[in-house]
Coordinates of C-alpha atoms in Angstrom, one line a residue:
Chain A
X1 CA 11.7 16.7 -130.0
X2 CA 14.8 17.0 -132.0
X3 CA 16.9 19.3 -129.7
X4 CA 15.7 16.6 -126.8
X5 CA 16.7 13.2 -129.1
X6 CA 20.7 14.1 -128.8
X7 CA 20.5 15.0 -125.1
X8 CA 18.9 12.0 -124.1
X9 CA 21.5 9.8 -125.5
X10 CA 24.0 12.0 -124.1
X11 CA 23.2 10.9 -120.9
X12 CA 23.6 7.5 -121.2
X13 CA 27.1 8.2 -123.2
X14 CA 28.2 10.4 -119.7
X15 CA 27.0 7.5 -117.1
X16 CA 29.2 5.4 -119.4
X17 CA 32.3 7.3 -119.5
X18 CA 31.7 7.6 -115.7
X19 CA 31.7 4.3 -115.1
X20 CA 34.6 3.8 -117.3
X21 CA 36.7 6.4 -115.1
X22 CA 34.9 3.9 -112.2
X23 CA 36.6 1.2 -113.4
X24 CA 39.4 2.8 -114.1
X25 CA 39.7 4.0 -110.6
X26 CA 39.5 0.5 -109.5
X27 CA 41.5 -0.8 -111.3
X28 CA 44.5 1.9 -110.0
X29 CA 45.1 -0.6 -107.1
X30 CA 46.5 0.9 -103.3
X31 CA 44.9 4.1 -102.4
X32 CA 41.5 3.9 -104.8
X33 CA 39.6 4.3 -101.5
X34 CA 40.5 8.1 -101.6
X35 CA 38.4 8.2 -105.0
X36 CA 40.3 10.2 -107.9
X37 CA 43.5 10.3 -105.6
X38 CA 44.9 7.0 -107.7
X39 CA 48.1 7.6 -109.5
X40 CA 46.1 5.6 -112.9
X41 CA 43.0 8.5 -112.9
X42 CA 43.8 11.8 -114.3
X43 CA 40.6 12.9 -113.3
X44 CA 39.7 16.4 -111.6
X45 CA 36.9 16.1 -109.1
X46 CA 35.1 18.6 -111.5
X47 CA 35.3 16.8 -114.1
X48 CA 33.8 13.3 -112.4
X49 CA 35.7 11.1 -110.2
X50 CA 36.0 7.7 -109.4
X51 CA 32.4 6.6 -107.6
X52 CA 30.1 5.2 -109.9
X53 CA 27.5 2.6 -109.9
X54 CA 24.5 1.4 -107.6
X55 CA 25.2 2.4 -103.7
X56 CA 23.2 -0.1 -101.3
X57 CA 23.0 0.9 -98.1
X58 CA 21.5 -0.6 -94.5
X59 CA 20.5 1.4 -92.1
X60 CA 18.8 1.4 -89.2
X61 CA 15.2 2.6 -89.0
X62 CA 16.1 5.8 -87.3
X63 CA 18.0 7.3 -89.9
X64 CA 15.3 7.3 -92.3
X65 CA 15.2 11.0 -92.5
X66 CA 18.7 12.0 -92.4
X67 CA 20.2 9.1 -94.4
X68 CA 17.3 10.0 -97.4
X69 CA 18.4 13.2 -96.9
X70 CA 22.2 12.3 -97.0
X71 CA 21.5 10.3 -100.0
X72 CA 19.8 13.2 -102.5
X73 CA 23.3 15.3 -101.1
X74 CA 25.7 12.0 -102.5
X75 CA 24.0 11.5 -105.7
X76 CA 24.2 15.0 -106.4
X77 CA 27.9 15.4 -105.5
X78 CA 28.7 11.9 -107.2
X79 CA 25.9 12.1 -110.5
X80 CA 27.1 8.6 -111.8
X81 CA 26.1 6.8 -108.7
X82 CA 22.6 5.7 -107.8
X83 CA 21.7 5.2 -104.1
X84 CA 19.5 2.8 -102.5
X85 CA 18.6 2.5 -99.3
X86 CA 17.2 0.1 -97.3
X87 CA 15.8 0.9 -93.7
X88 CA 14.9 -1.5 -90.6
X89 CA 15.6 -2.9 -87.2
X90 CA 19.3 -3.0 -87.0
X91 CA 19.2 -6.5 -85.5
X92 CA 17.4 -8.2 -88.5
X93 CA 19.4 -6.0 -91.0
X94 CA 22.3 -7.2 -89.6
X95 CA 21.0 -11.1 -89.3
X96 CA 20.2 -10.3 -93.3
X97 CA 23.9 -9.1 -93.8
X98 CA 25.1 -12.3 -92.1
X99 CA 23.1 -14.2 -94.4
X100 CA 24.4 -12.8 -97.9
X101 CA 22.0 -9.8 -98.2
X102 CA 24.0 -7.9 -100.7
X103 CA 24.8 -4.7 -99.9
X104 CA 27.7 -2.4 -99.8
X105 CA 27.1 -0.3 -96.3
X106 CA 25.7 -1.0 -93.1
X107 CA 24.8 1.8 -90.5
X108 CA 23.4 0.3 -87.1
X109 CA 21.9 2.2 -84.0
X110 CA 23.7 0.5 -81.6
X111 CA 28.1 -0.5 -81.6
X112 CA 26.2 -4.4 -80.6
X113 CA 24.2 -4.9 -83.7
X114 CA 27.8 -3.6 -85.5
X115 CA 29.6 -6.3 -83.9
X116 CA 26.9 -8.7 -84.8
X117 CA 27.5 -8.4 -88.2
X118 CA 31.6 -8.6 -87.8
X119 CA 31.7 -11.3 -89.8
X120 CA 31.0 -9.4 -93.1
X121 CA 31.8 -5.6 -92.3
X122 CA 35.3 -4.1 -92.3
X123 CA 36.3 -2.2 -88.8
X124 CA 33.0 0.2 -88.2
X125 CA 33.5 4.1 -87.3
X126 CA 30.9 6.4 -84.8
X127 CA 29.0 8.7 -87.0
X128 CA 26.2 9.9 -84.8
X129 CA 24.8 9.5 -81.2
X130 CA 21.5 9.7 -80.1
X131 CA 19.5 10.3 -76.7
X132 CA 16.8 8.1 -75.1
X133 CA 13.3 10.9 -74.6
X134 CA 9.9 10.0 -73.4
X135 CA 7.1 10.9 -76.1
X136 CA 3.4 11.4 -75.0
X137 CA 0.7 12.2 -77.0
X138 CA -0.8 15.4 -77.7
X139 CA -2.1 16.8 -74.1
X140 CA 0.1 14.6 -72.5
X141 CA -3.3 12.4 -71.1
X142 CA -1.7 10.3 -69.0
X143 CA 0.0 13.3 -67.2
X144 CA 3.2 11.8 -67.4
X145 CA 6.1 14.3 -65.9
X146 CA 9.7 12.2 -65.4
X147 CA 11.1 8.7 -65.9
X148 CA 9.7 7.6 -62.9
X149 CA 6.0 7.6 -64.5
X150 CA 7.3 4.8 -66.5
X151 CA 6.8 2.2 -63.8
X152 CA 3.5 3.6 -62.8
X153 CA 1.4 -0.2 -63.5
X154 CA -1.7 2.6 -64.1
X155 CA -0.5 4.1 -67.3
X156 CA -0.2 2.6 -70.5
X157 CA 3.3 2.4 -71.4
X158 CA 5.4 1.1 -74.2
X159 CA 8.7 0.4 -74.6
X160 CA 11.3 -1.5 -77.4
X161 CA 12.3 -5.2 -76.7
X162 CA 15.3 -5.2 -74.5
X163 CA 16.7 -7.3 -77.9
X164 CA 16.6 -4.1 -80.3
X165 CA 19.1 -1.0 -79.8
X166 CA 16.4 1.3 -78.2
X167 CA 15.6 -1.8 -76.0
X168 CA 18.7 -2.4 -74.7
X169 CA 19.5 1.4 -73.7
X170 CA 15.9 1.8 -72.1
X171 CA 16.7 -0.9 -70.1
X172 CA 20.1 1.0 -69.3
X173 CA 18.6 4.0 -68.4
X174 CA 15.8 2.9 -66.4
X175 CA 18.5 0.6 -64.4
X176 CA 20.3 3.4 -63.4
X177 CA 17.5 5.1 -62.5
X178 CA 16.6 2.4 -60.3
X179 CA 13.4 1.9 -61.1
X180 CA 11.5 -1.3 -62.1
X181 CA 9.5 -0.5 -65.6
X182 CA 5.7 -1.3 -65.5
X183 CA 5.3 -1.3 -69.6
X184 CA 2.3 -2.6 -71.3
X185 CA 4.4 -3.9 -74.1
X186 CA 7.6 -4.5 -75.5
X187 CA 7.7 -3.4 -79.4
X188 CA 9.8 -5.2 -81.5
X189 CA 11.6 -1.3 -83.2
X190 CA 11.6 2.3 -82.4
X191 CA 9.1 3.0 -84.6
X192 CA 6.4 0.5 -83.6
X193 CA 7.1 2.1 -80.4
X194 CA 6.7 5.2 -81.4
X195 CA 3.6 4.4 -83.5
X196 CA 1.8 3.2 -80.5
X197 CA 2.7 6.8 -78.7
X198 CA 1.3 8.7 -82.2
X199 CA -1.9 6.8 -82.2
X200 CA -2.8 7.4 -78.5
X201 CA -2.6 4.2 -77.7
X202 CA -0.1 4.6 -74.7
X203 CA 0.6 7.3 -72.5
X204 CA 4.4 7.1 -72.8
X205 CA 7.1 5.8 -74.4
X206 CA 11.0 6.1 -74.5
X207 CA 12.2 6.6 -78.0
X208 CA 15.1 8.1 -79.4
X209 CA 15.0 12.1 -79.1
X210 CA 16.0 11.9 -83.3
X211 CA 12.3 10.2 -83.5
X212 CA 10.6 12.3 -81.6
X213 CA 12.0 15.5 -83.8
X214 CA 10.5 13.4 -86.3
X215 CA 7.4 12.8 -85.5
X216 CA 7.1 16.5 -85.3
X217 CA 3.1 18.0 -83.7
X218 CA 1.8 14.5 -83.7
X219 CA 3.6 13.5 -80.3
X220 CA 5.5 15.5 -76.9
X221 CA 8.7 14.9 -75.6
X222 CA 10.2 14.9 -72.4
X223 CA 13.6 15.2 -71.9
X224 CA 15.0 13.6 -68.7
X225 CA 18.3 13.9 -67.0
X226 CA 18.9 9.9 -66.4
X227 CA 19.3 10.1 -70.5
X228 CA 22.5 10.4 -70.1
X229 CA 23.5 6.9 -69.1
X230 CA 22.4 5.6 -72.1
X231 CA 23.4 7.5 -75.4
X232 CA 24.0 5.1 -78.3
X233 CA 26.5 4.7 -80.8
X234 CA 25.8 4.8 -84.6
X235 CA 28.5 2.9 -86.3
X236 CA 28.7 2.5 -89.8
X237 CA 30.8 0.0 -91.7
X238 CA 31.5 -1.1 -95.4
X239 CA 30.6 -4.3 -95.9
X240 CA 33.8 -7.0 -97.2
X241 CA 31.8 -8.0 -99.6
X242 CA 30.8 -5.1 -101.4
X243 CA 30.0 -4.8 -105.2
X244 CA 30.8 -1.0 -104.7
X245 CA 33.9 -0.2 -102.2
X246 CA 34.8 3.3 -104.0
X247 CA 31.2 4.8 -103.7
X248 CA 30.6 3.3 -99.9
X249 CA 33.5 4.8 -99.1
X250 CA 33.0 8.2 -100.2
X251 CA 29.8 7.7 -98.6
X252 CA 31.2 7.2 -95.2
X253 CA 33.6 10.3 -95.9
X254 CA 30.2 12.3 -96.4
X255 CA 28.9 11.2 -92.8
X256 CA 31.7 12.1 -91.2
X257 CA 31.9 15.8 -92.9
X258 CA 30.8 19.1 -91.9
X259 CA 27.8 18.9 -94.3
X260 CA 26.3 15.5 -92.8
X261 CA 27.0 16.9 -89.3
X262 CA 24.7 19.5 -89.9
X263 CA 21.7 17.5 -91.0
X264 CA 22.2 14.8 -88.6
X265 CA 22.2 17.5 -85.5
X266 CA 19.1 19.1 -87.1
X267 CA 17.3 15.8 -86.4
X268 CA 18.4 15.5 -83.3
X269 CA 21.5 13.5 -83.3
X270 CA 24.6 14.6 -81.2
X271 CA 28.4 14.1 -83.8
X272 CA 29.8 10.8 -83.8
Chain B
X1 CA 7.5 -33.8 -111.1
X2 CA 5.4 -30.9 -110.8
X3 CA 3.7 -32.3 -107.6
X4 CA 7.0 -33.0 -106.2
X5 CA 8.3 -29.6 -107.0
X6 CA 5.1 -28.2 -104.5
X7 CA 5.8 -31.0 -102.2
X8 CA 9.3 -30.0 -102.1
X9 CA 8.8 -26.4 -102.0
X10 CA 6.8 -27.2 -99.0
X11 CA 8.8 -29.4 -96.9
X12 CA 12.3 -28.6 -97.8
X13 CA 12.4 -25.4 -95.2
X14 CA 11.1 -27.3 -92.7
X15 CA 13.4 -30.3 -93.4
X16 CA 16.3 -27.3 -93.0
X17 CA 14.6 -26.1 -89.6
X18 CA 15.2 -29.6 -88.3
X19 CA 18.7 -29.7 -89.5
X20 CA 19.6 -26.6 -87.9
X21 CA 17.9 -27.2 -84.7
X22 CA 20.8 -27.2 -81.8
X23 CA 19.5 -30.6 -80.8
X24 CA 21.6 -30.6 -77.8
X25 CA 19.9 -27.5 -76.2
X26 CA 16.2 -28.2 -77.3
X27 CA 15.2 -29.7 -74.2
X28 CA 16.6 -26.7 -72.2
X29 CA 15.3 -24.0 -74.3
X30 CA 12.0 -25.6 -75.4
X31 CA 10.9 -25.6 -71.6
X32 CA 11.9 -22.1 -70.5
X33 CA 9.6 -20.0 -68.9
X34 CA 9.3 -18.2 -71.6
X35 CA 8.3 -20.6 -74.1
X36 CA 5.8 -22.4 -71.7
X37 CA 4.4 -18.8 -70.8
X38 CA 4.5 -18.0 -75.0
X39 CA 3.1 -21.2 -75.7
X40 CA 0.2 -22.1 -73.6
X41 CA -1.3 -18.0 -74.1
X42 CA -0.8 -19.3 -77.8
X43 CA -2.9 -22.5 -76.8
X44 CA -5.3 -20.6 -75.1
X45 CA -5.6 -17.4 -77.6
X46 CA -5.8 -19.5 -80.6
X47 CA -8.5 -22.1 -79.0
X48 CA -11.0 -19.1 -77.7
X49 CA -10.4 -17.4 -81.1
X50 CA -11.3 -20.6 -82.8
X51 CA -14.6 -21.0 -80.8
X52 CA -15.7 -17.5 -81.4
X53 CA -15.1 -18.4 -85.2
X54 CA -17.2 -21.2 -85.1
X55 CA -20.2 -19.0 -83.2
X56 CA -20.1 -16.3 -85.9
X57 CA -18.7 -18.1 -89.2
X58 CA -20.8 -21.3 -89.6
X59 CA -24.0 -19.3 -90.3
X60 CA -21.7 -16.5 -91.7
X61 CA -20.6 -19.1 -94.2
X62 CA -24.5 -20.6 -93.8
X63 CA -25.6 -17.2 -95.1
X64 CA -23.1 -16.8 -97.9
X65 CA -23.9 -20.0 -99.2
X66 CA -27.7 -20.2 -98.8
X67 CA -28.8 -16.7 -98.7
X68 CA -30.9 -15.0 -101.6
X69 CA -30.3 -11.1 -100.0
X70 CA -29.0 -8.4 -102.3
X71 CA -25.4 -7.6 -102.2
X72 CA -24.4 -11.0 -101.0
X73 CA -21.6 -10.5 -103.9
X74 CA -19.8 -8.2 -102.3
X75 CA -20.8 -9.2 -98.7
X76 CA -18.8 -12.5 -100.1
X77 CA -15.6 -10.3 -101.5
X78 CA -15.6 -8.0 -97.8
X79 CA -14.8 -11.1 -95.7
X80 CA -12.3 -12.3 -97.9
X81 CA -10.6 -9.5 -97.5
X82 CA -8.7 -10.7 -94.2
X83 CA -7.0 -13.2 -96.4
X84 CA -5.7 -11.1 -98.9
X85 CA -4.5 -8.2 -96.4
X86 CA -1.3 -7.6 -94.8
X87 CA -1.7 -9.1 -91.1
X88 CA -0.2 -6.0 -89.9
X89 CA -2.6 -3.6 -91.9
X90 CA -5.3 -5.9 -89.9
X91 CA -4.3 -4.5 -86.9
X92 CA -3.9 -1.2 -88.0
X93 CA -7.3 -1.4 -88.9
X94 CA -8.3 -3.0 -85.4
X95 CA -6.5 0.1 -83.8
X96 CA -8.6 2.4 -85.7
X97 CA -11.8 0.6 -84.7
X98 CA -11.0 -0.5 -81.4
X99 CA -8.1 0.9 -80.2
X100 CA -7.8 3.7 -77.3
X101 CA -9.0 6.7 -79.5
X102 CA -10.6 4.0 -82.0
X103 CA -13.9 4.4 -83.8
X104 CA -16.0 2.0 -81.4
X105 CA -12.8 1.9 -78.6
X106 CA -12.7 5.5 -77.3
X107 CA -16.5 4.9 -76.5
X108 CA -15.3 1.5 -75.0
X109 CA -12.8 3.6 -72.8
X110 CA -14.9 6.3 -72.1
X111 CA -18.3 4.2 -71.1
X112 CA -17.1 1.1 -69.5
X113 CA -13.4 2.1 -68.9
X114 CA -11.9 -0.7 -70.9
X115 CA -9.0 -0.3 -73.5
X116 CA -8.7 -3.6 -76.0
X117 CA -5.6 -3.1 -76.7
X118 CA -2.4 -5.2 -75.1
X119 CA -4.8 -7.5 -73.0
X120 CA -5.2 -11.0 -74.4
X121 CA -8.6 -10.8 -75.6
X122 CA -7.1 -8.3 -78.0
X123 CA -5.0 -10.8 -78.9
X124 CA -8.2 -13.4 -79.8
X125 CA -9.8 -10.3 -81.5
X126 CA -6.6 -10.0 -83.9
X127 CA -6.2 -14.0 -84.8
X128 CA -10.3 -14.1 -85.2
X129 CA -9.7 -11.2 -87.8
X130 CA -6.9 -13.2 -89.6
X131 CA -8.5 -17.2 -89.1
X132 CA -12.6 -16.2 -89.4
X133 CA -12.2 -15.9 -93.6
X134 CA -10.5 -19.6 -93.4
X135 CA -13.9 -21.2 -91.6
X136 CA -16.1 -18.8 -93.6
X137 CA -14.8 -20.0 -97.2
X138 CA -14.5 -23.1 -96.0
X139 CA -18.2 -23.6 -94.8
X140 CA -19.3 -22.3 -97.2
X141 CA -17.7 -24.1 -100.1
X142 CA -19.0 -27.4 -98.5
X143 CA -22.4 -25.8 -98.3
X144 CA -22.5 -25.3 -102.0
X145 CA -21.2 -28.5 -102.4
X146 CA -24.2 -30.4 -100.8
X147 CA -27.0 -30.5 -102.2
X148 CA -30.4 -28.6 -100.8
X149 CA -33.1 -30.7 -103.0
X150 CA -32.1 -33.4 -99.8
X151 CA -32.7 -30.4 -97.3
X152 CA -36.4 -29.9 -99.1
X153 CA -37.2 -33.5 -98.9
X154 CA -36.5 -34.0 -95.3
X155 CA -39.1 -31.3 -95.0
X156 CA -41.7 -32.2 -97.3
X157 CA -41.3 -35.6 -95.2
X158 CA -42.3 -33.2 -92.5
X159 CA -39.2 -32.5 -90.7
X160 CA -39.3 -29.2 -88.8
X161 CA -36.4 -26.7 -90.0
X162 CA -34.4 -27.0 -86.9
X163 CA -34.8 -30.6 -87.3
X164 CA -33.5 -30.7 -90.8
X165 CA -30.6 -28.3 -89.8
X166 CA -29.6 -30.6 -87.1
X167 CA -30.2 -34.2 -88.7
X168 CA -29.6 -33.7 -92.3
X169 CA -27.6 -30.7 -93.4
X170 CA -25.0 -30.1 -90.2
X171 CA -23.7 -34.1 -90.7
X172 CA -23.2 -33.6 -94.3
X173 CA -21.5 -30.6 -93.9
X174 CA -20.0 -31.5 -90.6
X175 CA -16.5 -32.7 -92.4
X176 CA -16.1 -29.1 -93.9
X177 CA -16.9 -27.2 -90.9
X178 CA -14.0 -29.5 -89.2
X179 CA -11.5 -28.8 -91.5
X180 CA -12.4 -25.1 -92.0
X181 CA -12.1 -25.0 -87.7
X182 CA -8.4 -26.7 -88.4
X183 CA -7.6 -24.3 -90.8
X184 CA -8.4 -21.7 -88.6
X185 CA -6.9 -22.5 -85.4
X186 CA -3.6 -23.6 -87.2
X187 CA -4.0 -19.8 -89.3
X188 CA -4.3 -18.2 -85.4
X189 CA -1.9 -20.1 -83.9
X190 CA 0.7 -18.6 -86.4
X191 CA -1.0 -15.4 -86.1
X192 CA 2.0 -12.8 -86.1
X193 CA 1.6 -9.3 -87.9
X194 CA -2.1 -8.1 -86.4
X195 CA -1.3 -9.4 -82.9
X196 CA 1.9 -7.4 -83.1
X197 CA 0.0 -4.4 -84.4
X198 CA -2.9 -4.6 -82.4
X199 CA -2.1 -6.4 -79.1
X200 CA 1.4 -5.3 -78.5
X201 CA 4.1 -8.2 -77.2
X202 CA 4.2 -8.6 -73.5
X203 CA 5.5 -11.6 -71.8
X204 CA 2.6 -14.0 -70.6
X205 CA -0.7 -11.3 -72.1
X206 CA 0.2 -10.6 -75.6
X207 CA 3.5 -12.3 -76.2
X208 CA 1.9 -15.6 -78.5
X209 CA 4.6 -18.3 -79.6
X210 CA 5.5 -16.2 -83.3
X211 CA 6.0 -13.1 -81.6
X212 CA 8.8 -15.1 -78.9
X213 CA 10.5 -16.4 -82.2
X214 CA 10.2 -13.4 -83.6
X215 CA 12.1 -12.1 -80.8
X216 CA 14.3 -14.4 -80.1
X217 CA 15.6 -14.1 -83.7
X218 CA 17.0 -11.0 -82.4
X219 CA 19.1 -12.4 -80.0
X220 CA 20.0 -15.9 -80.3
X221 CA 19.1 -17.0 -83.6
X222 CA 19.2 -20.5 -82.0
X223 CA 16.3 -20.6 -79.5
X224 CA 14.4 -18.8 -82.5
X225 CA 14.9 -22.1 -83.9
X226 CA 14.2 -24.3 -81.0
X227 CA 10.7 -22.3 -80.8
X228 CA 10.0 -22.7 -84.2
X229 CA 10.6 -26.1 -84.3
X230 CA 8.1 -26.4 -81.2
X231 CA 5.5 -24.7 -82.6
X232 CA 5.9 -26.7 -85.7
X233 CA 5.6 -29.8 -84.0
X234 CA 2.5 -28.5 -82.0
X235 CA 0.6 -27.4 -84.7
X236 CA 1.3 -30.8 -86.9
X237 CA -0.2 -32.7 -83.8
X238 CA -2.9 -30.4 -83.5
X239 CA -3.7 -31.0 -87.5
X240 CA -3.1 -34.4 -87.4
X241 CA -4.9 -35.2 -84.5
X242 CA -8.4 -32.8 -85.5
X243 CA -7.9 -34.0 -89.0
X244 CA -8.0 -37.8 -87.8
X245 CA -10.8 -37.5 -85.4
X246 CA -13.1 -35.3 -87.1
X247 CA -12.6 -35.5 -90.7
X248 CA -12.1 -38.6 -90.9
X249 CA -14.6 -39.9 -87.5
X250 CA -17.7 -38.5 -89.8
X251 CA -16.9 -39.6 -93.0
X252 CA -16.5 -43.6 -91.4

């Protein structure tokens, strides 16, 4: 107990001085967005740099996995800053943004949903693309073999509302294709889409190649050349607004870095 | 003031609804095919859902109130249940019952051929689920409310028990069972999370009036409005209307 007591309150003291050096980086005016590059901080990245504070961050349901991921890798790199992220369809995140959610980065599946939210984000940058696949269940029961199953009216098939981002590129895809969809329903996100696929209750759905990776035993993919057509953007943008600039920057410099590369190819993402 | 505050709390929103409402382009988008097609499978949904409420949670409620079985205690807690859960854990629940590799629905599927799920009368399933608890507490609080000692001299007058049913206790209760049926239709008309879940969203079979604004929110936050403000004004008549003739037609 007594060699614990002292460290404890050393770690309060430490966030302190961090956010001190946060302020102070701040406060060093033109080029703070680099972090510790001010001319004010005589900081050493070793020795702590300029991002502190509470990071929010938007992002759309399909980076779930890499942007938790992504987050454990910042708040290790940067100790004084505490993530949080908030995941969903990137339409209503960015109808939330538009409405004063308060937030300091927003990462949307689709460059649309980014432009939705123009109002209140400073000029987005591609991090990350990803691939339309179809996903069957286990077994593949409805014997499903190419995109051209999809507008079979016998099989059960589900695909996102034309409204969302996985929507709108299904609809791409299958329009080159030139075929006329015969879907059971339209979902309202990815993962409701891909839900339905898990629990057997259709015998297809297009989803995003990243969610299928995901979803790992519990569904089969099939890859299918018209794919191509429709591979969506992933910008991500800091918001104008934001409490924390510094730290939403530096997040957006990890995204675009070797290290975030890796993890978002491991999912199934292509490089933005 | 405090019952202003509630009043307030309740109203205000929908007082900001109207406001916002792009007047000018209500006719046009209040009669697209959408929101017809959205709108009378609503009508339709929440009207047959309401029916098969009434068939099964009258002497649900009938039971609750007037049975002397064991375990009515928790019988009582198990259909309130609906009310207290997540709509859209309701129809992850109705998946796992009925859907295609469901409990009861893979038998469904693999007797009779039929899968529950996105067809309409999974939609009626899903707002029964949700609106049944509102009719069941309902009835039931009105059967507890009346008293039986007028029930058991109807019959020592020598009334049969249908007779007594039919004459004396269903009039007296009459006025709950109405309002518990409003309550329930309005509760299936804005039925959103378990049809979602359960029923899927597909123009004109499973696409009710909350999942179109729903939606539409996506796109054009404006026609999300517009519907909203149309399904507003539907279910006021509706509760209005029901409330007026029933209600108020037994208690004259």
């Amino acid at each position: 107990m007594t060699r614990r007591g002292p460290r404890r309150r050393a770690i309060p003291a430490a966030l302190a001085a961090l956010l001190v050096l946060g302020v102070l980086g701040c406060a060093s005016g033109p080029g703070r967005a680099d972090g510790a590059s001010g001319p004010g901080t005589a900081t050493s990245p070793a020795a702590g740099d300029a991002v502190a504070g509470e990071l929010v961050v938007l992002a759309a349901a399909s980076l779930q996995g890499t942007f938790t991921e992504l987050a454990a890798v910042f708040e290790e790199a940067h100790p004084g800053v505490t993530v949080t992220l908030s995941f969903g369809g990137s339409s209503a995140l960015a109808r939330q943004l538009l409405a004063g959610a308060p937030a300091d980065l927003f990462a949307a599946a689709s460059a649309a949903t980014m432009a939705d939210a123009a109002e209140v984000t400073e000029d987005p940058v591609v991090f990350a693309r990803n691939t339309l696949e179809i996903a069957v269940p286990p077994g593949n029961p409805g014997a499903v073999s190419g995109l051209a199953d999809l507008a079979d009216p016998a099989r059960l098939i589900a695909l996102c509302a034309v409204e969302v981002p996985c929507g709108a590129a299904s609809a791409r895809v299958l329009e080159v294709a030139g075929l006329a969809p015969a879907p059971d329903t339209y979902e309202a996100d990815v993962t409701a889409t891909l839900t339905k696929v898990v629990l057997g209750e259709v015998d297809a759905a297009l989803v995003y190649r990243t969610d299928v990776l995901a979803a790992g035993d519990a569904v089969e993919s099939i890859p299918f050349p018209e794919a191509v057509a429709a591979v969506n953007d992933y910008p991500v943008a800091v918001l104008t607004d934001a409490p924390n600039p510094a730290a939403a920057r530096a997040f957006v410099a990890l995204l675009l870095g070797n290290e975030a590369r890796a993890v978002l190819v491991a999912a199934g993402f292509a490089g933005g | 003031m405090p019952a202003l505050a509630g009043a307030a709390l309740l109203i205000t929103p929908l007082a900001a609804l109207v406001a916002a409402a792009p007047w000018a382009d209500l006719p046009r988008l209040a009669t697209s095919p959408e929101v017809v097609q959205a709108l009378g499978l609503s009508l339709r949904t929440a009207t047959v859902a309401t029916a098969a409420c009434m068939l099964v949670g009258v002497p649900l409620g009938w039971v609750l109130a007037r049975g002397d079985l064991p375990g009515l205690g928790v019988l009582r807690a198990l259909v309130t249940v609906p009310l207290v859960l997540p709509p859209v854990v309701g129809g992850v629940a109705l998946l796992m019952l009925l859907g295609r590799r469901g409990l009861l629905g893979r038998h469904l599927d693999a007797w009779f051929g039929v899968t529950l799920p996105f067809t309409p009368a999974a939609v009626v399933v899903a707002q029964a689920f949700v609106a049944l608890p509102f009719l069941v507490v309902s009835v039931e609080g009105t059967l507890r409310a009346t008293d039986p000692a007028v029930e058991d001299a109807a019959a020592t007058l020598g009334a049969g028990r249908w007779y007594v049913v039919r004459r004396v206790t269903l009039p007296r209760v009459a006025p709950g069972i109405a309002a518990g049926a409003v309550l329930c239709f309005a509760r299936a008309l804005g039925e959103f999370g378990a049809t979602l879940t359960f029923a899927g969203s597909f123009p004109g079979t499973t696409r009710t009036m909350p999942l179109a604004i729903a939606l539409a929110l996506e796109r054009d936050p404006d026609a999300a409005v517009a519907l909203s403000l149309v399904l507003v004004a539907l279910s006021l008549a509706v509760l209005v209307a029901l409330r007026g003739r029933w209600v108020g037609g037994v208690r004259a």
